[in-house]
Coordinates of C-alpha atoms (C1' of nucleotides) in Angstrom, one line a residue:
Chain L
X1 CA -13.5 -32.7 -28.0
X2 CA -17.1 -33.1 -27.6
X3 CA -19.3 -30.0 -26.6
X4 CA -17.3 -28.6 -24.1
X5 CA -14.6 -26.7 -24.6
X6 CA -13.7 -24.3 -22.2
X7 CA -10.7 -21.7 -22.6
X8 CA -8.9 -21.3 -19.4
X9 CA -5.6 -19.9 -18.1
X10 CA -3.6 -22.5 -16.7
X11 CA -1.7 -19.9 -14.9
X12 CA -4.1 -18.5 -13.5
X13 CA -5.0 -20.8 -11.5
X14 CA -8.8 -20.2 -12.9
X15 CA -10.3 -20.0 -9.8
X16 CA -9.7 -16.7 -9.2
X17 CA -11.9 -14.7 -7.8
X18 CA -12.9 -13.3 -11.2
X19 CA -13.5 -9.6 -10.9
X20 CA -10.3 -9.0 -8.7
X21 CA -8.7 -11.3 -11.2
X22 CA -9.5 -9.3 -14.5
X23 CA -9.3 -5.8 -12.7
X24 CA -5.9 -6.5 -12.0
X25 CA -4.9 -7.9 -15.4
X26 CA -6.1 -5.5 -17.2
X27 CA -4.6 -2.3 -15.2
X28 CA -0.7 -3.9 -15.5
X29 CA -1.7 -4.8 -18.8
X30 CA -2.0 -1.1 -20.3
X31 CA 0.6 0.4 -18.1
X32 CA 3.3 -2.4 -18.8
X33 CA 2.2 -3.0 -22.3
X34 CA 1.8 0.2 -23.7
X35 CA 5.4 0.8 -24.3
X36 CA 6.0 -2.8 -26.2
X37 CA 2.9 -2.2 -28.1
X38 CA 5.4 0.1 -30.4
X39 CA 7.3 -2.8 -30.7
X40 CA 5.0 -5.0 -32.5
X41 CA 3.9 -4.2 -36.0
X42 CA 0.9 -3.9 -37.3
X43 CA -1.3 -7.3 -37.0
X44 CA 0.5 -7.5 -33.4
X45 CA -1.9 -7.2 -30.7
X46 CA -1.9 -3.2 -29.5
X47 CA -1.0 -4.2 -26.3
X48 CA 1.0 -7.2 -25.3
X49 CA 3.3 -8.4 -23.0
X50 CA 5.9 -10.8 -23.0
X51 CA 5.7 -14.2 -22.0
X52 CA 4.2 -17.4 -22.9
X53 CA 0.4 -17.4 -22.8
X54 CA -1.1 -20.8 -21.4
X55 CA -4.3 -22.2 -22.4
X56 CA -5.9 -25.1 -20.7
X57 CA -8.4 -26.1 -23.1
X58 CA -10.8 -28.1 -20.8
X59 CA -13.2 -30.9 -22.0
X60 CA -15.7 -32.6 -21.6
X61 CA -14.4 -34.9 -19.7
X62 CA -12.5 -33.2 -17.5
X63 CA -9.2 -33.2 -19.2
X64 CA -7.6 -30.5 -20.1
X65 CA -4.9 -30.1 -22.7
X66 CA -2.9 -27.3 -22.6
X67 CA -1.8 -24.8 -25.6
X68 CA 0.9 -22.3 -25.1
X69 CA 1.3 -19.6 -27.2
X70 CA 3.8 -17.3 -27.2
X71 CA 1.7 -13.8 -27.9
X72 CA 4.5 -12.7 -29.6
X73 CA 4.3 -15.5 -32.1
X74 CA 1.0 -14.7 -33.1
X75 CA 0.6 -13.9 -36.4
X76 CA -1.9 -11.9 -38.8
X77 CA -5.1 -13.4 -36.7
X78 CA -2.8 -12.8 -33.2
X79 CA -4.8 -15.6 -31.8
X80 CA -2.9 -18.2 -33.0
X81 CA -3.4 -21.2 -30.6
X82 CA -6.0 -19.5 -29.0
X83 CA -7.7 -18.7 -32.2
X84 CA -7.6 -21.8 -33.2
X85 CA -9.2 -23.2 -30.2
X86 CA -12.3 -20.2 -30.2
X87 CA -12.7 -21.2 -33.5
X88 CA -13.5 -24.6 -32.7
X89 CA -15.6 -23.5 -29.7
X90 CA -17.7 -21.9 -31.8
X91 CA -17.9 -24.4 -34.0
X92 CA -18.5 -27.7 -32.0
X93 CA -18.9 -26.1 -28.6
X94 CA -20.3 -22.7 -28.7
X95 CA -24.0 -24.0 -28.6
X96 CA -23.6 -25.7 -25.3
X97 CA -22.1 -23.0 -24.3
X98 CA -25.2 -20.7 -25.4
X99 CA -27.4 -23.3 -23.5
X100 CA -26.1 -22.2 -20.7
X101 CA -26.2 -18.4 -21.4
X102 CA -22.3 -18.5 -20.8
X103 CA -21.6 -18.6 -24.0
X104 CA -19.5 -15.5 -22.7
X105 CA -16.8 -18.0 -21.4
X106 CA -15.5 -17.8 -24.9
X107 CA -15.1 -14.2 -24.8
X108 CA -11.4 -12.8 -23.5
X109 CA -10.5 -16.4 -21.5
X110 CA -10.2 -13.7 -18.6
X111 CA -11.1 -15.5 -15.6
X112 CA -13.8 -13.2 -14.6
X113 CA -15.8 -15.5 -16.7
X114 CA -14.3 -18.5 -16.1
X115 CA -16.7 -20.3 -14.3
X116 CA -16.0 -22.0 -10.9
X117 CA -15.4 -25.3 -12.3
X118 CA -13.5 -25.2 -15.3
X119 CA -16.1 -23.3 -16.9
X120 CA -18.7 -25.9 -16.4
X121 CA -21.1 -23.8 -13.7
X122 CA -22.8 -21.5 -15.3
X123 CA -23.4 -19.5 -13.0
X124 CA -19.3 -18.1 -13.6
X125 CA -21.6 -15.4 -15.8
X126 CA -23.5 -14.9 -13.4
X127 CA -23.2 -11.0 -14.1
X128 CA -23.0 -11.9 -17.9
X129 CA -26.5 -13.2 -17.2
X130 CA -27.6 -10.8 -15.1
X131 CA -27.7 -7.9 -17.4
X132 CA -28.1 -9.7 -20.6
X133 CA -29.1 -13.0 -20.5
X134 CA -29.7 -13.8 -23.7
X135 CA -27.4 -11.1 -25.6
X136 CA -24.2 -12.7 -25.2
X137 CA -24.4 -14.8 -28.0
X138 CA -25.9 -12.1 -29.9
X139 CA -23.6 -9.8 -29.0
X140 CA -20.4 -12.1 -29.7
X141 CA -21.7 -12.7 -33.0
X142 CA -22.5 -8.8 -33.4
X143 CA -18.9 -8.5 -32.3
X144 CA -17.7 -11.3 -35.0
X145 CA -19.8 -9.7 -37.6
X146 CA -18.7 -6.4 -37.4
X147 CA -15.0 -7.7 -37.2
X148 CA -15.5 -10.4 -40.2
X149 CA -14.1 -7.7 -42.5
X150 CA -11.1 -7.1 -41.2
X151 CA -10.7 -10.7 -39.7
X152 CA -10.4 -14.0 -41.2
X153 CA -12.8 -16.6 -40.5
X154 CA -10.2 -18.5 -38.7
X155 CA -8.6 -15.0 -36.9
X156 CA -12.2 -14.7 -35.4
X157 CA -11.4 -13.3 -32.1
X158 CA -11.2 -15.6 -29.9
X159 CA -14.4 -16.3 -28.5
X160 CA -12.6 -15.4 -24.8
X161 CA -11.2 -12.4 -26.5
X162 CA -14.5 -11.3 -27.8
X163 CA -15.1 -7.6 -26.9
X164 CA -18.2 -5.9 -28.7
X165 CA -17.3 -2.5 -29.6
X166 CA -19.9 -0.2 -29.9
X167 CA -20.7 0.6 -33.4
X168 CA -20.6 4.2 -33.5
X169 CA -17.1 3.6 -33.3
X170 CA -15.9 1.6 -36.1
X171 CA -12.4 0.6 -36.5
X172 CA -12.4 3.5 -38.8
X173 CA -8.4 3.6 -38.2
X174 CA -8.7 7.0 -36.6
X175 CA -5.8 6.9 -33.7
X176 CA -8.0 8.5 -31.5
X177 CA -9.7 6.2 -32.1
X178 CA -8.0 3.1 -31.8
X179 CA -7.1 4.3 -28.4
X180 CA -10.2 4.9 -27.4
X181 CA -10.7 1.1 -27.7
X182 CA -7.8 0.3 -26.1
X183 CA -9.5 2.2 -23.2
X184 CA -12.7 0.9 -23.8
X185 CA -11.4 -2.3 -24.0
X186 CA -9.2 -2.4 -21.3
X187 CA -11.7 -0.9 -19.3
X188 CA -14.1 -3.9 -20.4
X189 CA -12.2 -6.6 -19.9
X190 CA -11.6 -5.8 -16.6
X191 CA -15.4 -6.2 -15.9
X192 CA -18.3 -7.8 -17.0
X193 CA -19.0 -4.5 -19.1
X194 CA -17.2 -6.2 -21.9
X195 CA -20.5 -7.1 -23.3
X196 CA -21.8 -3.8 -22.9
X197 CA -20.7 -2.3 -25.7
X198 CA -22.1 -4.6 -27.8
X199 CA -25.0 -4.8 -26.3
X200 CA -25.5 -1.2 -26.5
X201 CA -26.9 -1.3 -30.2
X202 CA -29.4 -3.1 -28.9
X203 CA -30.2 -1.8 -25.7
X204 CA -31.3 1.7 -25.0
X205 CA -28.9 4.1 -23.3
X206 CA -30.4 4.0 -20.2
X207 CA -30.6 0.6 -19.7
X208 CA -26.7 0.6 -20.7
X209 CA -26.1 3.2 -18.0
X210 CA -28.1 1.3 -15.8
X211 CA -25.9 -1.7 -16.4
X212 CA -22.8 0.1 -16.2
X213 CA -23.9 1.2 -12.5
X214 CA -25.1 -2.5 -11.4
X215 CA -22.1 -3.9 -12.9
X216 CA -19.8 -1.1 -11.3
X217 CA -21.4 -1.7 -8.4
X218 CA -21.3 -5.2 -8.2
X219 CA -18.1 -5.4 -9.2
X220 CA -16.8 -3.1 -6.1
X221 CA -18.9 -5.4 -4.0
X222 CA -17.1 -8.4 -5.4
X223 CA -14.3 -7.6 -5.5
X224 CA -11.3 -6.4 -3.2
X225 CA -11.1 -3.1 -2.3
X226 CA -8.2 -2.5 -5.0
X227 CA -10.5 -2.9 -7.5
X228 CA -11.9 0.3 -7.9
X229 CA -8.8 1.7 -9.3
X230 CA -6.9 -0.7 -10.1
X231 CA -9.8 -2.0 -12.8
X232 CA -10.2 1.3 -14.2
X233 CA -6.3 2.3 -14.3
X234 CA -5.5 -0.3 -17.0
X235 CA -7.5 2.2 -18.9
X236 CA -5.4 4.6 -18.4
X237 CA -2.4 5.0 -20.3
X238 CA -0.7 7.6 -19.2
X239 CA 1.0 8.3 -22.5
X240 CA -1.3 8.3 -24.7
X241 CA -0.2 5.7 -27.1
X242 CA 1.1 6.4 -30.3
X243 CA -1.8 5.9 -32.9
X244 CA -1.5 2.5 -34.6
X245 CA -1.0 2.7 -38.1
X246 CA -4.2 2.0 -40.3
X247 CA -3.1 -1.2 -41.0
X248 CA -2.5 -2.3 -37.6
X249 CA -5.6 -1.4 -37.2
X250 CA -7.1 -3.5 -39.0
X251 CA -6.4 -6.2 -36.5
X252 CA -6.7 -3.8 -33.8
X253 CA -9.6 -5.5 -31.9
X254 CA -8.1 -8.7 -32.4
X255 CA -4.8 -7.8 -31.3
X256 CA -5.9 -6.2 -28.5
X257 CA -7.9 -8.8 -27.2
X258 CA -5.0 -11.4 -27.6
X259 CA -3.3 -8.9 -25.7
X260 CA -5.4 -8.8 -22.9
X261 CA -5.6 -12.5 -23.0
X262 CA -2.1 -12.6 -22.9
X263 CA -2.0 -9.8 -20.3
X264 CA -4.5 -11.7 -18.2
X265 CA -2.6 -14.4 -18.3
X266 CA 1.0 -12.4 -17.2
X267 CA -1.5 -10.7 -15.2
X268 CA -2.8 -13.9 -13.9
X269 CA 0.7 -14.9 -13.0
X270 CA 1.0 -12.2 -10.6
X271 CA -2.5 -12.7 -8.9
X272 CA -2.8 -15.9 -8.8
X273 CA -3.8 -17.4 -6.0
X274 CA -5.7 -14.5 -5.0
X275 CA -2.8 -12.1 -4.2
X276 CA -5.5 -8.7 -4.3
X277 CA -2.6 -6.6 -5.1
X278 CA 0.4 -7.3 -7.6
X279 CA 3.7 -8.1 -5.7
X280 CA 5.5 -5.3 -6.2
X281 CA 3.1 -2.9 -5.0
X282 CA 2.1 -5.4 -3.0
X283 CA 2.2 -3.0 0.2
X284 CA -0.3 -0.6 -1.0
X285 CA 0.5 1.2 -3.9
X286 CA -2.3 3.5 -4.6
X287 CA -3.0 4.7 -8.1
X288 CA -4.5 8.0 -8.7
X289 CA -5.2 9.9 -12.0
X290 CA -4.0 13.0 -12.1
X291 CA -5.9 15.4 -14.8
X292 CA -3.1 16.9 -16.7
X293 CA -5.3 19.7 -18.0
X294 CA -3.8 22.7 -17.5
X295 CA -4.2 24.4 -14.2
X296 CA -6.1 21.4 -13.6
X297 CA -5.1 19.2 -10.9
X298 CA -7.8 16.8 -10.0
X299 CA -6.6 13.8 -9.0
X300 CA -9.1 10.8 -8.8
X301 CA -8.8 7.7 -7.4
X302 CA -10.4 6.0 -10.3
X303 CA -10.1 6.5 -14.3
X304 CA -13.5 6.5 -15.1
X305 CA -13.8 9.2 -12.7
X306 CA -11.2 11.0 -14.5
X307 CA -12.1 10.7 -17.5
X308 CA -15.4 11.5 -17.0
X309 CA -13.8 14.9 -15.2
X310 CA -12.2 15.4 -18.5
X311 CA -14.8 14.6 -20.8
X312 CA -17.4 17.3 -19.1
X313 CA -14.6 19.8 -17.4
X314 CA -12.5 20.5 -20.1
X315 CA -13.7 18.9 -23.3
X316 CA -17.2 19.8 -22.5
X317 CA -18.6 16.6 -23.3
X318 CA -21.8 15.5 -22.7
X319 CA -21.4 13.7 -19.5
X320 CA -24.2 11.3 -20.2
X321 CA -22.5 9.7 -23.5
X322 CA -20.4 6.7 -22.1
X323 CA -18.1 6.8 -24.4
X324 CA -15.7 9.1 -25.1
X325 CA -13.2 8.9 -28.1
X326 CA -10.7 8.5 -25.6
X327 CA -9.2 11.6 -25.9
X328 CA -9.6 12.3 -22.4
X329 CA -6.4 9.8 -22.1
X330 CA -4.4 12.2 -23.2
X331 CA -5.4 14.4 -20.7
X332 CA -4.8 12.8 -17.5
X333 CA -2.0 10.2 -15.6
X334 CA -1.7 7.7 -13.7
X335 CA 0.4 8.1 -10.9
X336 CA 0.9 5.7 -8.6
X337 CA 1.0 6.5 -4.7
X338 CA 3.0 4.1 -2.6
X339 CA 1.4 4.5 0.4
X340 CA 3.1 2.4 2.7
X341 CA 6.7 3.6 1.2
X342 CA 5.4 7.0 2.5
X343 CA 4.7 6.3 6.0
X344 CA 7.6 4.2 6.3
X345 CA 9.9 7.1 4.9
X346 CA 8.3 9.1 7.5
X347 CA 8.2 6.9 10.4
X348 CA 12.2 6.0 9.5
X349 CA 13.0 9.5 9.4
X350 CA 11.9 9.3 13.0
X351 CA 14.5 6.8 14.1
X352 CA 17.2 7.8 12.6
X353 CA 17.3 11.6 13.2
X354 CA 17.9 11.4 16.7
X355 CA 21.6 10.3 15.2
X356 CA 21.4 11.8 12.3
X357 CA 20.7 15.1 11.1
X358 CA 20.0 13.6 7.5
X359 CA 16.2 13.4 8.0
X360 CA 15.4 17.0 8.6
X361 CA 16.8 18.2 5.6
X362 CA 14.2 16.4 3.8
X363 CA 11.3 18.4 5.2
X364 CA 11.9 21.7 4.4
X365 CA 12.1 22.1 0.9
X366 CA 10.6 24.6 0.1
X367 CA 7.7 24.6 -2.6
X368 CA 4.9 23.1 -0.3
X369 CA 4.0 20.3 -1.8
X370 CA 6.6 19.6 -4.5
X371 CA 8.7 17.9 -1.9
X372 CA 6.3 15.7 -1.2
X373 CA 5.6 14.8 -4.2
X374 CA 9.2 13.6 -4.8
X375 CA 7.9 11.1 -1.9
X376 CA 5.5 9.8 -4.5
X377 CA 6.3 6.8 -6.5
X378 CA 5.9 7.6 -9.7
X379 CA 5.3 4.4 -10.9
X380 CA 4.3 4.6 -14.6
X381 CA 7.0 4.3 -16.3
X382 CA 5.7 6.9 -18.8
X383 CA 7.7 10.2 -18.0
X384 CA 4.8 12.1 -17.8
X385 CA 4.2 15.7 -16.6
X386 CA 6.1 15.6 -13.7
X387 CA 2.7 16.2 -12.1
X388 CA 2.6 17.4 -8.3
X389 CA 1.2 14.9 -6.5
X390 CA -2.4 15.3 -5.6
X391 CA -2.9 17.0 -2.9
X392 CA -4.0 13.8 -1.0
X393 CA -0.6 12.7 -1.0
X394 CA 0.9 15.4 0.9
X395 CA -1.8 15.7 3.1
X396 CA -0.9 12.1 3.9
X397 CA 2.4 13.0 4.8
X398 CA 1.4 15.6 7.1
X399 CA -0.9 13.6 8.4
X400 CA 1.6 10.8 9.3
X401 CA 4.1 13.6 11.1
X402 CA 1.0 14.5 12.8
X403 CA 1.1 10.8 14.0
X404 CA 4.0 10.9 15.1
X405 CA 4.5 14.3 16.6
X406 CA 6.9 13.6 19.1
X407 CA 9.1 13.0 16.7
X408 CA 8.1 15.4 13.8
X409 CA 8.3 18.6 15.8
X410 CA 11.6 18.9 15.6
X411 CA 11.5 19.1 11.8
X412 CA 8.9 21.0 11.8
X413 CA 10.0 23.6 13.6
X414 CA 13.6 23.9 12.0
X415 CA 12.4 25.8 9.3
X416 CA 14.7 26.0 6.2
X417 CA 16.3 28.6 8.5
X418 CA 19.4 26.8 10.1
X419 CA 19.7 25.0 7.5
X420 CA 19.8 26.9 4.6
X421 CA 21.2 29.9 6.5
X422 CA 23.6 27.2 7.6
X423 CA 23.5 28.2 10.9
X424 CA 25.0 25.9 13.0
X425 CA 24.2 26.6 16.5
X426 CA 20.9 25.2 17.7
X427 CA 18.1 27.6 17.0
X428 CA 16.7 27.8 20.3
X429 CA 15.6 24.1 21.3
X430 CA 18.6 23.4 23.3
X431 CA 21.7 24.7 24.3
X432 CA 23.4 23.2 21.7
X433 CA 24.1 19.9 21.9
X434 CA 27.5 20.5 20.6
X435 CA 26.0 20.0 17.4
X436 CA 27.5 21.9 14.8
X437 CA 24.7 23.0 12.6
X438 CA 21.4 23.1 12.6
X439 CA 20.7 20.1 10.8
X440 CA 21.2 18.5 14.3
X441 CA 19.4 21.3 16.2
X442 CA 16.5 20.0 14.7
X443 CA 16.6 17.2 16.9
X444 CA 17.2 18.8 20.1
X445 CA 13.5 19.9 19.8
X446 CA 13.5 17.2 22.6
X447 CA 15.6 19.2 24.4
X448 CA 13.8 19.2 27.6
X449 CA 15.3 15.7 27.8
X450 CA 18.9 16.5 27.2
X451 CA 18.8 20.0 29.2
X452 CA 20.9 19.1 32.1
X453 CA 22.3 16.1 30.5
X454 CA 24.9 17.4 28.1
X455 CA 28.1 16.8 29.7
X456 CA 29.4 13.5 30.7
X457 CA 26.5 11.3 31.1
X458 CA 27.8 10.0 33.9
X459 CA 27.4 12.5 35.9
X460 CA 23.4 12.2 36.8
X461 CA 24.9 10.8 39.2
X462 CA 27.3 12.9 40.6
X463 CA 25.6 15.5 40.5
X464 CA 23.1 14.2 42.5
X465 CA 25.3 14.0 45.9
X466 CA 23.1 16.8 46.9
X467 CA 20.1 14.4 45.8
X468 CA 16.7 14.8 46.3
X469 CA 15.5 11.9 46.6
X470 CA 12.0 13.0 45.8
X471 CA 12.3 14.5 43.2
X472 CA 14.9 12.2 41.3
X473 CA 12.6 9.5 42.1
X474 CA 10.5 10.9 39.3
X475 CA 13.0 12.7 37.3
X476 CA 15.4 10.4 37.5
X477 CA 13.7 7.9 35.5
X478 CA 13.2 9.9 32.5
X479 CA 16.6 10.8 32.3
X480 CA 18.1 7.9 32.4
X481 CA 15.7 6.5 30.3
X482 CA 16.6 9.4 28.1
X483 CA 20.3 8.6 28.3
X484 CA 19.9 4.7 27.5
X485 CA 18.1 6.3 24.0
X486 CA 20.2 8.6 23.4
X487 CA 24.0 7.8 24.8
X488 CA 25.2 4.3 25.1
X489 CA 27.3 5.9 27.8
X490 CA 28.7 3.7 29.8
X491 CA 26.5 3.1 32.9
X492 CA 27.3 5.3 35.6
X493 CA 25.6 3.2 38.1
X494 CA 28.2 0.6 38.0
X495 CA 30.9 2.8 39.9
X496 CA 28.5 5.3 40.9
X497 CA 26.6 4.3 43.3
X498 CA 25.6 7.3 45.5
X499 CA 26.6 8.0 48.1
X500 CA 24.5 7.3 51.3
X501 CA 23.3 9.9 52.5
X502 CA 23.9 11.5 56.0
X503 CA 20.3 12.0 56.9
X504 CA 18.6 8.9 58.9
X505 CA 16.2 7.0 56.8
X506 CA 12.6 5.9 57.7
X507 CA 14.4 2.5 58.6
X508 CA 17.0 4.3 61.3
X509 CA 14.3 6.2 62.9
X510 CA 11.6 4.5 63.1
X511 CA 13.1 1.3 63.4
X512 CA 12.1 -2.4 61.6
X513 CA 8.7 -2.4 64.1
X514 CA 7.5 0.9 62.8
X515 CA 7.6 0.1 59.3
X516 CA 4.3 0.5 58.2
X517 CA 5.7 4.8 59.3
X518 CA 8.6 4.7 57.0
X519 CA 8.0 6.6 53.3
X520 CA 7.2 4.2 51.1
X521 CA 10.3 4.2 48.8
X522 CA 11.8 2.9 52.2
X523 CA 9.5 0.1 52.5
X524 CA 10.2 -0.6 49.2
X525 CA 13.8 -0.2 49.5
X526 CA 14.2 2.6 47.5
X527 CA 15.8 5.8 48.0
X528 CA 14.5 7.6 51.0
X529 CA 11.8 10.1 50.0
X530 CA 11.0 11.5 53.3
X531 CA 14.7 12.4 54.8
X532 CA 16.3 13.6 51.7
X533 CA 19.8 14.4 51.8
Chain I
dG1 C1' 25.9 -6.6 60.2
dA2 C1' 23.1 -2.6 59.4
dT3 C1' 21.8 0.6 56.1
dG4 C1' 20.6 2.7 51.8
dC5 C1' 19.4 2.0 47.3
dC6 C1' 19.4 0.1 42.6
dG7 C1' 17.6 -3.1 39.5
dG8 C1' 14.1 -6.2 38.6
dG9 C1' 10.1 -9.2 39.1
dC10 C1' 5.3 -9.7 39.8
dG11 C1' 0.5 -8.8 39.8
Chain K
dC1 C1' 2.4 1.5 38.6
dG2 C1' 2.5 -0.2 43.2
dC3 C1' 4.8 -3.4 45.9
dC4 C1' 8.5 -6.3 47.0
dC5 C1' 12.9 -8.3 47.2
dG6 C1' 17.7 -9.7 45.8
dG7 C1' 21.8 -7.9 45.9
dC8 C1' 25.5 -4.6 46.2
dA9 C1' 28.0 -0.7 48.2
dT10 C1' 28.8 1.8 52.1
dC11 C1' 29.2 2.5 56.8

DNA sequence: GATGCCGGGCG
DNA sequence: CGCCCGGCATC
């Protein structure tokens, strides 16, 4: 327990790519969390999530010990195991750590810090560094200072959990206020910015901004591409969260920064070992922010973005302060776009309607984009304003039956007519298929294709006794081809074989010697092309 | 067996 | 897709 002491998640598997890591932690975080966060009373953390949080406290010497703590469990401080250990840190270890400039490593264990080695490069901080070398420490203690009131020596946030707060907003107990630093500090963990606030009493606005943009910046750069929304949609909360009581308050910052250790750890769970994206929307679930203001509907990839939309559009804020009191929360939702789920609804409906009518249906609702929007996942949980999907969405859809065209025109062009109208013979495309209504129709759009075909499917064949060779040669492909598709028939070539024909072939008349003069579908013993029946 | 063609393989 | 050929049905 010498000098060293370096808070970890086990779970995590620590080596995590840091950024991505965080980014990811903290977006689940606030979306999953928010709704337990009612559950838990007061000195609870804001935001927490279930499950054991695992600590590998590293040492000196390499071993590592490992504290669980159940987030749930922790008590008035909320750190409890944790807390115990930052204190320490601070204590015995916290000056090697400043040594090293990373004496962020004991803020918010979050992984984005951790450095490669169990802490023990310090070039983990790197970014930490970067923008404020020498202002962690000062910041942390800022942090700890302006917390001491409302927190225990002992509950001092855990050095990992450490997340300045800029000053102009005290933890007056003002809800909107509170959830401001829920967003703030979701938004921090996620990235290096956690120091910023802090930082900002002592450096200028501009600088801050400055920061904000390198950091942003580098972040992107670091990290996968996921990361530019998925760090900033932690911060969004689609609900706004019910204001915590005064009291709860009180331990708000510390709470919520156990929370977002334990969230980075439940977090961590799901991206360890560098999975970019969290399993279940591991295909590509896209989250966008829809503004929620009315007759509003921007929808932005990113929270920050908007927020900021918010903050200057409709609350007329000044767009250069950073901070916001988080009201713009309440102003926007997340909604999360499952990309993939999309194209593969689309690309199925493909398939299938060629037996089905089913897929068709879907298409022409009505109301332009509300049906597409229903495509959308609506992921958060919240029940928000049943908000249309951004435009992007639906655009994406069209897009995809753009792709496949082939397919799609036959939706497309069965208009809610047939159906609605319940028309049943095919508008048009084909002579009716025998389908019955126009669900079905819809597919006939292929119709070319089917146009003679409709009786027995056999029968290419018989009706070919008067054969042109020729010209089957080339049509005859397709339709069969057509028929495999669409009829299992039974093959007709089997029994029927046609018929030779009367006419004498290349072979008859010219004879074996004159090959090189027969047609070549004669040479290549195919059906005569020159002396068609 | 000669013919006519289909189905398939190959490059 | 062009070229061939195996193989089958028909004559």
């Amino acid at each position: 327990m010498d000098s060293r002491y370096i808070l970890e998640k086990s779970p995590v598997g620590a080596r995590v790519g840091g950024a991505d890591f965080n980014c990811r932690a903290g977006r689940s975080v606030l979306r999953d969390t928010r709704v337990p966060t009612v559950e838990k009373n007061g000195p609870t953390p804001a935001y927490t999530t279930n499950g054991p949080v695992l600590y590998k406290f590293v040492m000196d010497g390499g071993s590592a010990a490992e504290v669980k703590g159940e987030q749930t469990s922790s008590k008035g401080n909320g750190l409890s195991p944790a807390g115990r250990i930052s204190h320490d840190m601070e204590k015995t270890g916290l000056g090697d750590q400043k040594d090293t400039g990373s004496t962020g490593i004991l803020k918010r264990a979050s992984p984005t810090h951790c450095p490669g080695i169990n802490g023990q490069l310090p070039g983990g901080f790197m970014h930490l560094d970067i923008r404020n070398p020498g202002k962690q420490a000062e910041l942390a203690n800022n942090f700890r200072a302006a917390q001491g009131r409302n927190v225990p020596t002992e509950g001092q946030p855990l050095p990992s959990s450490h997340i300045p707060v800029p000053r102009n907003r005290k933890p007056s107990g003002h809800a909107d206020k509170e959830v401001m630093a829920a967003t703030v500090l979701t938004s921090l963990s996620t990235s290096p910015l956690v120091l910023y606030p802090s930082s900002e009493t002592t450096v200028p606005e501009p600088a801050n901004r400055a920061w904000k943009e390198v950091l942003s910046a580098s972040y992107s750069s670091s990290t996968s591409g996921n990361w530019s929304w998925d760090a900033s949609d932690q911060s969004v909360p689609s609900t706004p969260s019910p204001p915590l009581s005064n009291d709860t308050n009180k331990n708000f910052l510390l709470s919520s920064q156990g929370d977002y250790v334990s969230e980075d750890v439940t977090e961590s769970t799901h991206f360890m070992f560098e999975d970019p994206i969290p399993r279940k929307r591991k295909n590509s679930m896209k989250v966008m922010f829809k503004c929620l203001w009315k007759n509003c509907e921007k929808v932005l990839s990113t929270s920050s973005g908007i927020q900021r939309h918010i903050r200057i559009v409709h609350l007329g804020r000044n767009s250069d302060s950073d901070y916001s009191d988080g009201e713009e929360d309440f102003y926007y939702s997340e909604i999360e776009v499952n990309v993939d789920s999309l194209t593969e609804g689309l690309s199925s409906l493909t398939p299938t309607s060629p037996t089905t009518a089913g897929p068709p249906p879907v298409f022409p609702p009505p109301l332009t984009d509300v049906p597409h929007s229903e495509h959308i996942n609506m992921n958060s949980s919240q029940s928000h304003a049943p908000t249309l999907l951004s435009q992007s969405a639906p655009s994406t859809l069209c897009h995809i039956r753009t792709d496949h065209a082939y397919q799609a025109t036959a939706p497309v062009s069965i208009p809610v007519g047939p159906e609605l109208a319940g028309l049943g013979s095919g508008n048009g495309t084909g002579p009716g298929i025998g389908t019955g209504n126009g669900i079905s129709v819809s597919w006939q759009s292929p119709p070319v294709i089917f146009k003679g075909v409709p009786g027995p499917v056999t029968h290419v064949r018989t009706v070919s006794i008067g054969e042109k060779r020729q010209p089957a040669a080339g049509t005859h492909a397709t339709v069969n081809k057509n028929h495999a598709l669409i009829m299992p028939a039974p093959k007709s070539t089997p029994g029927t074989r046609k018929p030779r024909g009367e006419a004498k072939k290349c072979r008859k008349v010219y004879g074996m010697e004159k090959r090189d003069m027969w047609c070549t579908a004669c040479r290549w013993k195919k059906a005569c092309q020159r002396f068609t029946d």
